[in-house]
Amino acid sequence: MVLSVENLSFSYERKQILQNLSLSLKSGETLAILGPNGIGKSTFLKIILGLLKAKSGQILIDGRDHASLGGKERAKLVGYVPQSENIAFSFKVKDLILMGVNANVGMFSRPSVEDRAMAEEAARIAGVSEYLNLNVDELSGGMMQLALIARSLVLRPKILIMDEPTSYLDVFHQNAVLTLIKKLNSEQKTCVIFTSHHPDHALATADKTLLLNGPLGYEFGATDQILKGENLTKLFGIDFINLNVEDKRRLLVRWKPAPYSLLHC
């Protein structure tokens, strides 16, 4: 298993966020995490990234105890793409991606020829090679997201964590990101974990799905078993309907419009 989580619990002061959460993922699998805002999706990601410490439980990454990993070791095992990022300076795209080698480079060292080759390969995988000599402020939001993904891939992490990677993107670039996730699974055997508010994105890409529902607990398992109407209705509080279709690439669930009185209360 590339990731094993056992009985993980976390709370902010008196508010319980995660309780006895257990799951496991193999190389090349994708996990989609769904749930309402404030339910603990980003908190779970931050625990895996080492930014927050769990109250109890154990995490193993590639068979190694998460708690024993140093910052540089963890950076080589786990890549991260934030939900949004403000770039203060107008870097070249190639320099932005090259920042992904930071865990390999000492404080006063310069990137090596090998580091630059790794950055160029990451750009190729993410589909941004033709933009390397552009300034980042010349990129669209969708292309910027792909460049950030390329930066996270430079060190070939075992696990890639993406916090709502399709937020604010048009449909074309949403599709580009989801397609890239499947490419990383099949070609690089990268384990991808992403949060989302879109069940159809989970259906399109995820082998496993985690539904976080606060005090009501969680549901984890194969995506086609977890993303059922009754589970999503309980999770989001609106009426989802199962659609019986043979082509599993299509959307399997949809929701009814909320009553007019609820939309204007």
GROMACS .gro file of C-alpha atoms in nm, residues 82-87 96 144 148 151:
model
   10
   82PRO     CA    1  -0.297   2.408  -0.357
   83GLN     CA    2  -0.649   2.523  -0.429
   84SER     CA    3  -0.515   2.862  -0.536
   85GLU     CA    4  -0.182   3.040  -0.531
   86ASN     CA    5  -0.085   3.403  -0.575
   87ILE     CA    6   0.245   3.437  -0.760
   96LEU     CA    7   0.803   2.813  -1.159
  144MET     CA    8  -0.162   2.806  -1.461
  148LEU     CA    9   0.135   2.414  -1.076
  151ARG     CA   10   0.576   2.178  -1.038
   0.00000   0.00000   0.00000
